[in-house]
mmCIF file of C-alpha atoms and ligand atoms in Angstrom:
data_model
loop_
_atom_site.group_PDB
_atom_site.id
_atom_site.type_symbol
_atom_site.label_atom_id
_atom_site.label_comp_id
_atom_site.label_asym_id
_atom_site.label_seq_id
_atom_site.Cartn_x
_atom_site.Cartn_y
_atom_site.Cartn_z
ATOM 1 C CA UNK Z 1 -0.039 -0.167 -0.403
ATOM 2 C CA UNK Z 2 1.580 3.446 -0.453
ATOM 3 C CA UNK Z 3 2.029 6.285 1.649
ATOM 4 C CA UNK Z 4 -0.655 8.294 0.092
ATOM 5 C CA UNK Z 5 -3.246 5.277 -0.305
ATOM 6 C CA UNK Z 6 -1.961 3.874 4.073
ATOM 7 C CA UNK Z 7 -3.066 7.896 4.689
ATOM 8 C CA UNK Z 8 -6.618 7.710 3.513
ATOM 9 C CA UNK Z 9 -7.214 5.067 4.825
ATOM 10 C CA UNK Z 10 -5.868 6.230 8.340
ATOM 11 C CA UNK Z 11 -7.814 9.425 8.177
ATOM 12 C CA UNK Z 12 -11.833 7.566 7.094
ATOM 13 C CA UNK Z 13 -11.084 4.799 9.018
ATOM 14 C CA UNK Z 14 -10.594 7.396 12.600
ATOM 15 C CA UNK Z 15 -12.383 10.213 11.543
ATOM 16 C CA UNK Z 16 -15.843 10.866 11.612
ATOM 17 C CA UNK Z 17 -17.516 12.300 8.882
ATOM 18 C CA UNK Z 18 -17.832 15.594 10.271
ATOM 19 C CA UNK Z 19 -14.556 15.469 12.366
ATOM 20 C CA UNK Z 20 -13.167 16.978 9.055
ATOM 21 C CA UNK Z 21 -12.261 19.223 8.350
ATOM 22 C CA UNK Z 22 -13.203 20.040 4.521
ATOM 23 C CA UNK Z 23 -17.398 18.390 5.613
ATOM 24 C CA UNK Z 24 -19.985 19.894 4.137
ATOM 25 C CA UNK Z 25 -23.787 19.815 4.803
ATOM 26 C CA UNK Z 26 -25.268 20.602 1.743
ATOM 27 C CA UNK Z 27 -21.812 20.480 -1.047
ATOM 28 C CA UNK Z 28 -23.735 24.159 -3.081
ATOM 29 C CA UNK Z 29 -21.172 24.744 -4.555
ATOM 30 C CA UNK Z 30 -19.941 22.022 -6.225
ATOM 31 C CA UNK Z 31 -23.753 21.395 -7.544
ATOM 32 C CA UNK Z 32 -24.307 25.240 -8.773
ATOM 33 C CA UNK Z 33 -21.545 25.059 -10.828
ATOM 34 C CA UNK Z 34 -22.520 21.475 -12.179
ATOM 35 C CA UNK Z 35 -25.843 22.589 -12.517
ATOM 36 C CA UNK Z 36 -24.700 25.633 -15.080
ATOM 37 C CA UNK Z 37 -21.586 22.996 -17.124
ATOM 38 C CA UNK Z 38 -25.409 22.089 -18.036
ATOM 39 C CA UNK Z 39 -26.518 18.214 -16.905
ATOM 40 C CA UNK Z 40 -28.695 16.450 -17.425
ATOM 41 C CA UNK Z 41 -30.063 12.559 -15.644
ATOM 42 C CA UNK Z 42 -28.248 10.521 -18.124
ATOM 43 C CA UNK Z 43 -24.870 12.651 -17.909
ATOM 44 C CA UNK Z 44 -22.301 10.747 -17.037
ATOM 45 C CA UNK Z 45 -20.831 12.455 -13.782
ATOM 46 C CA UNK Z 46 -17.895 11.476 -11.464
ATOM 47 C CA UNK Z 47 -16.402 13.089 -8.289
ATOM 48 C CA UNK Z 48 -12.579 12.515 -8.131
ATOM 49 C CA UNK Z 49 -11.823 12.122 -4.436
ATOM 50 C CA UNK Z 50 -14.684 11.771 -3.756
ATOM 51 C CA UNK Z 51 -13.987 10.024 -0.095
ATOM 52 C CA UNK Z 52 -17.330 9.982 1.918
ATOM 53 C CA UNK Z 53 -18.739 13.086 0.665
ATOM 54 C CA UNK Z 54 -22.728 13.932 0.147
ATOM 55 C CA UNK Z 55 -21.944 15.500 -3.370
ATOM 56 C CA UNK Z 56 -23.269 11.689 -4.678
ATOM 57 C CA UNK Z 57 -26.009 12.254 -1.915
ATOM 58 C CA UNK Z 58 -27.408 15.877 -3.429
ATOM 59 C CA UNK Z 59 -26.910 14.351 -7.376
ATOM 60 C CA UNK Z 60 -28.938 11.461 -6.614
ATOM 61 C CA UNK Z 61 -31.251 13.511 -5.085
ATOM 62 C CA UNK Z 62 -31.581 15.736 -8.005
ATOM 63 C CA UNK Z 63 -32.520 12.411 -10.386
ATOM 64 C CA UNK Z 64 -29.107 13.002 -11.918
ATOM 65 C CA UNK Z 65 -28.485 8.655 -12.512
ATOM 66 C CA UNK Z 66 -24.936 7.951 -13.597
ATOM 67 C CA UNK Z 67 -22.878 7.942 -11.248
ATOM 68 C CA UNK Z 68 -19.784 7.492 -10.588
ATOM 69 C CA UNK Z 69 -16.680 7.889 -7.097
ATOM 70 C CA UNK Z 70 -13.654 6.901 -7.313
ATOM 71 C CA UNK Z 71 -11.686 7.514 -4.272
ATOM 72 C CA UNK Z 72 -7.978 6.167 -3.603
ATOM 73 C CA UNK Z 73 -9.333 4.664 0.243
ATOM 74 C CA UNK Z 74 -11.927 2.083 -0.014
ATOM 75 C CA UNK Z 75 -12.670 2.879 3.702
ATOM 76 C CA UNK Z 76 -14.015 6.693 2.479
ATOM 77 C CA UNK Z 77 -16.203 5.234 0.015
ATOM 78 C CA UNK Z 78 -17.385 2.147 2.386
ATOM 79 C CA UNK Z 79 -18.983 4.642 4.166
ATOM 80 C CA UNK Z 80 -20.229 6.402 1.604
ATOM 81 C CA UNK Z 81 -22.017 3.682 0.547
ATOM 82 C CA UNK Z 82 -23.143 3.060 3.941
ATOM 83 C CA UNK Z 83 -24.424 5.845 4.442
ATOM 84 C CA UNK Z 84 -26.946 5.966 1.277
ATOM 85 C CA UNK Z 85 -28.298 2.638 1.582
ATOM 86 C CA UNK Z 86 -30.230 0.952 -1.217
ATOM 87 C CA UNK Z 87 -29.859 4.054 -3.674
ATOM 88 C CA UNK Z 88 -25.798 3.161 -4.003
ATOM 89 C CA UNK Z 89 -26.541 0.211 -5.541
ATOM 90 C CA UNK Z 90 -27.203 3.186 -8.420
ATOM 91 C CA UNK Z 91 -23.134 4.418 -8.547
ATOM 92 C CA UNK Z 92 -20.978 3.153 -9.706
ATOM 93 C CA UNK Z 93 -17.172 3.189 -7.003
ATOM 94 C CA UNK Z 94 -14.125 3.413 -8.421
ATOM 95 C CA UNK Z 95 -11.563 2.460 -5.292
ATOM 96 C CA UNK Z 96 -7.785 3.878 -7.037
ATOM 97 C CA UNK Z 97 -4.929 6.935 -7.242
ATOM 98 C CA UNK Z 98 -6.533 8.508 -10.035
ATOM 99 C CA UNK Z 99 -2.827 10.125 -11.096
ATOM 100 C CA UNK Z 100 -2.551 5.366 -11.902
ATOM 101 C CA UNK Z 101 -5.796 5.896 -12.741
ATOM 102 C CA UNK Z 102 -7.385 4.130 -17.126
ATOM 103 C CA UNK Z 103 -10.019 6.078 -17.041
ATOM 104 C CA UNK Z 104 -12.236 2.788 -17.909
ATOM 105 C CA UNK Z 105 -15.829 5.238 -19.642
ATOM 106 C CA UNK Z 106 -15.398 8.557 -20.645
ATOM 107 C CA UNK Z 107 -17.353 11.532 -18.564
ATOM 108 C CA UNK Z 108 -19.169 14.134 -19.202
ATOM 109 C CA UNK Z 109 -18.563 16.481 -16.546
ATOM 110 C CA UNK Z 110 -15.344 15.854 -14.140
ATOM 111 C CA UNK Z 111 -15.680 17.189 -10.847
ATOM 112 C CA UNK Z 112 -12.858 17.283 -7.777
ATOM 113 C CA UNK Z 113 -12.869 19.527 -4.767
ATOM 114 C CA UNK Z 114 -9.877 19.630 -2.413
ATOM 115 C CA UNK Z 115 -8.575 15.783 -4.009
ATOM 116 C CA UNK Z 116 -5.815 17.745 -6.864
ATOM 117 C CA UNK Z 117 -4.403 20.097 -4.436
ATOM 118 C CA UNK Z 118 -2.456 17.018 -3.140
ATOM 119 C CA UNK Z 119 -0.887 17.458 -5.620
ATOM 120 C CA UNK Z 120 2.022 18.388 -5.195
ATOM 121 C CA UNK Z 121 4.796 17.107 -7.856
ATOM 122 C CA UNK Z 122 4.630 18.250 -11.381
ATOM 123 C CA UNK Z 123 4.191 14.846 -12.731
ATOM 124 C CA UNK Z 124 1.975 13.845 -10.892
ATOM 125 C CA UNK Z 125 -0.823 16.659 -11.842
ATOM 126 C CA UNK Z 126 0.770 15.820 -14.760
ATOM 127 C CA UNK Z 127 -0.390 12.269 -14.421
ATOM 128 C CA UNK Z 128 -3.042 13.143 -13.021
ATOM 129 C CA UNK Z 129 -4.270 16.450 -16.578
ATOM 130 C CA UNK Z 130 -2.793 13.042 -18.470
ATOM 131 C CA UNK Z 131 -6.853 11.447 -17.219
ATOM 132 C CA UNK Z 132 -8.956 14.335 -17.256
ATOM 133 C CA UNK Z 133 -8.236 14.791 -21.130
ATOM 134 C CA UNK Z 134 -8.490 11.122 -22.138
ATOM 135 C CA UNK Z 135 -11.584 11.092 -19.920
ATOM 136 C CA UNK Z 136 -13.961 14.237 -19.995
ATOM 137 C CA UNK Z 137 -15.644 13.786 -23.740
ATOM 138 C CA UNK Z 138 -15.173 17.072 -26.160
ATOM 139 C CA UNK Z 139 -17.440 19.740 -25.203
ATOM 140 C CA UNK Z 140 -17.093 17.776 -21.169
ATOM 141 C CA UNK Z 141 -17.038 19.469 -18.469
ATOM 142 C CA UNK Z 142 -14.276 20.111 -16.179
ATOM 143 C CA UNK Z 143 -14.770 21.612 -12.065
ATOM 144 C CA UNK Z 144 -12.067 21.352 -9.794
ATOM 145 C CA UNK Z 145 -11.962 22.727 -6.574
ATOM 146 C CA UNK Z 146 -8.493 23.749 -4.288
ATOM 147 C CA UNK Z 147 -7.781 26.019 -1.958
ATOM 148 C CA UNK Z 148 -7.458 29.262 -2.557
ATOM 149 C CA UNK Z 149 -4.175 31.859 -2.802
ATOM 150 C CA UNK Z 150 -5.110 32.552 0.701
ATOM 151 C CA UNK Z 151 -5.968 29.720 1.784
ATOM 152 C CA UNK Z 152 -4.282 27.465 3.834
ATOM 153 C CA UNK Z 153 -0.642 25.454 2.915
ATOM 154 C CA UNK Z 154 -1.961 22.083 4.508
ATOM 155 C CA UNK Z 155 -4.835 20.012 4.269
ATOM 156 C CA UNK Z 156 -4.650 16.711 6.807
ATOM 157 C CA UNK Z 157 -1.830 17.810 7.914
ATOM 158 C CA UNK Z 158 -0.085 16.973 3.878
ATOM 159 C CA UNK Z 159 0.709 19.974 1.552
ATOM 160 C CA UNK Z 160 -1.038 21.354 -0.824
ATOM 161 C CA UNK Z 161 -0.548 23.929 -3.681
ATOM 162 C CA UNK Z 162 -3.229 26.605 -3.686
ATOM 163 C CA UNK Z 163 -4.712 28.048 -6.683
ATOM 164 C CA UNK Z 164 -6.664 30.533 -8.835
ATOM 165 C CA UNK Z 165 -8.432 30.421 -12.153
ATOM 166 C CA UNK Z 166 -5.981 32.108 -13.944
ATOM 167 C CA UNK Z 167 -2.778 29.453 -12.394
ATOM 168 C CA UNK Z 168 -5.167 26.606 -12.679
ATOM 169 C CA UNK Z 169 -6.010 27.061 -16.524
ATOM 170 C CA UNK Z 170 -2.057 27.619 -16.655
ATOM 171 C CA UNK Z 171 -1.660 24.395 -15.452
ATOM 172 C CA UNK Z 172 -4.404 22.176 -17.476
ATOM 173 C CA UNK Z 173 -3.511 23.490 -20.635
ATOM 174 C CA UNK Z 174 -5.070 25.206 -23.323
ATOM 175 C CA UNK Z 175 -7.493 22.174 -23.856
ATOM 176 C CA UNK Z 176 -9.591 22.748 -21.325
ATOM 177 C CA UNK Z 177 -11.523 26.353 -21.540
ATOM 178 C CA UNK Z 178 -12.320 28.958 -18.295
ATOM 179 C CA UNK Z 179 -15.799 28.641 -17.781
ATOM 180 C CA UNK Z 180 -16.506 29.972 -14.717
ATOM 181 C CA UNK Z 181 -14.748 31.212 -11.620
ATOM 182 C CA UNK Z 182 -15.670 32.098 -8.198
ATOM 183 C CA UNK Z 183 -14.372 31.840 -4.334
ATOM 184 C CA UNK Z 184 -15.997 30.520 -1.509
ATOM 185 C CA UNK Z 185 -15.747 30.616 2.224
ATOM 186 C CA UNK Z 186 -15.805 27.519 3.897
ATOM 187 C CA UNK Z 187 -16.629 26.918 7.833
ATOM 188 C CA UNK Z 188 -15.095 24.462 8.605
ATOM 189 C CA UNK Z 189 -16.773 21.811 11.909
ATOM 190 C CA UNK Z 190 -15.125 23.861 14.404
ATOM 191 C CA UNK Z 191 -15.890 27.217 13.098
ATOM 192 C CA UNK Z 192 -12.475 28.426 10.861
ATOM 193 C CA UNK Z 193 -13.159 29.379 7.415
ATOM 194 C CA UNK Z 194 -10.761 27.675 4.720
ATOM 195 C CA UNK Z 195 -10.416 30.428 1.254
ATOM 196 C CA UNK Z 196 -11.624 27.221 -1.935
ATOM 197 C CA UNK Z 197 -11.360 28.677 -4.987
ATOM 198 C CA UNK Z 198 -13.715 26.489 -7.815
ATOM 199 C CA UNK Z 199 -13.289 26.857 -11.908
ATOM 200 C CA UNK Z 200 -15.732 25.515 -14.148
ATOM 201 C CA UNK Z 201 -13.972 24.319 -17.669
ATOM 202 C CA UNK Z 202 -14.507 23.526 -21.157
ATOM 203 C CA UNK Z 203 -12.788 20.666 -22.648
ATOM 204 C CA UNK Z 204 -12.222 21.324 -26.377
HETATM 205 C C1 LIG L 1 -9.449 16.536 1.523
HETATM 206 S S1 LIG L 1 -10.371 15.639 1.048
HETATM 207 C C2 LIG L 1 -12.163 15.834 0.126
HETATM 208 C C3 LIG L 1 -13.075 14.368 -0.130
HETATM 209 C C4 LIG L 1 -15.253 15.309 -1.236
HETATM 210 N N1 LIG L 1 -13.771 15.854 -2.293
HETATM 211 C C5 LIG L 1 -15.702 16.307 -0.625
HETATM 212 O O1 LIG L 1 -14.849 17.751 -1.075
HETATM 213 O O2 LIG L 1 -15.675 16.659 0.912
HETATM 214 C C6 LIG L 1 -10.003 14.594 0.052
HETATM 215 C C7 LIG L 1 -9.981 13.622 -0.857
HETATM 216 O O3 LIG L 1 -8.958 12.982 -2.363
HETATM 217 C C8 LIG L 1 -9.546 11.434 -2.127
HETATM 218 N N2 LIG L 1 -7.317 11.303 -2.510
HETATM 219 C C9 LIG L 1 -6.493 12.305 -2.513
HETATM 220 N N3 LIG L 1 -5.153 11.806 -3.258
HETATM 221 C C10 LIG L 1 -5.555 11.283 -3.749
HETATM 222 C C11 LIG L 1 -5.546 10.176 -5.556
HETATM 223 N N4 LIG L 1 -4.315 10.351 -5.353
HETATM 224 N N5 LIG L 1 -6.759 9.969 -5.989
HETATM 225 C C12 LIG L 1 -7.601 9.704 -5.798
HETATM 226 N N6 LIG L 1 -7.579 10.077 -4.765
HETATM 227 C C13 LIG L 1 -7.151 10.748 -3.619
HETATM 228 C C14 LIG L 1 -9.227 11.292 -0.496
HETATM 229 O O4 LIG L 1 -9.361 10.548 -0.192
HETATM 230 C C15 LIG L 1 -10.311 12.400 0.093
HETATM 231 O O5 LIG L 1 -11.421 11.339 -0.402
#
């Protein structure tokens, strides 16, 4: 097991859902950006580094029916499945490191909240972008949320790369056209505030 996998398995086997800084009851910004990307009930949507996030619950409730959640931690996905119950059977759950994964399908919408920013190594970022390029259909949407330039320097005890729209666009390269950008002040379960930025791109 890689150090990365061990880290995240430890997090999700020792902490409850509401004991992690990134917990959100309502993933409102993600939902809005997915809706504004033009998603419909049959759009193939993948949540990269989805963990135990409630985004999949919200997407199911909103009628989106072709959902995939990928995470490096099997424990995170098991927690999400247990919470969702029978409806989890309609979701494709993938345990993988996104930088080493071979996409089995193509997706209309790629969503990532707070996974990409852990890639501090340029080779890992290049591996991520290569998968993004092969996995998203032309005209599809890419939604990535990371810590903003004035956000924390670490997350879950690990260093992160902070972005604004310009630096994220430059990192993804010219195959992705910036469509929308916003910031969000995320309130952690213990009342501190973390500055995020979210961008929505169109795959050319
Ligand atoms: C800060 S959490 C965010 C979880 C979720 N996106 C949310 O908003 O609640 C980061 C997530 O990314 C996952 N992750 C970290 N590195 C990863 C990688 N290389 N491949 C896949 N998942 C990864 C972790 O297991 C964790 O669930």
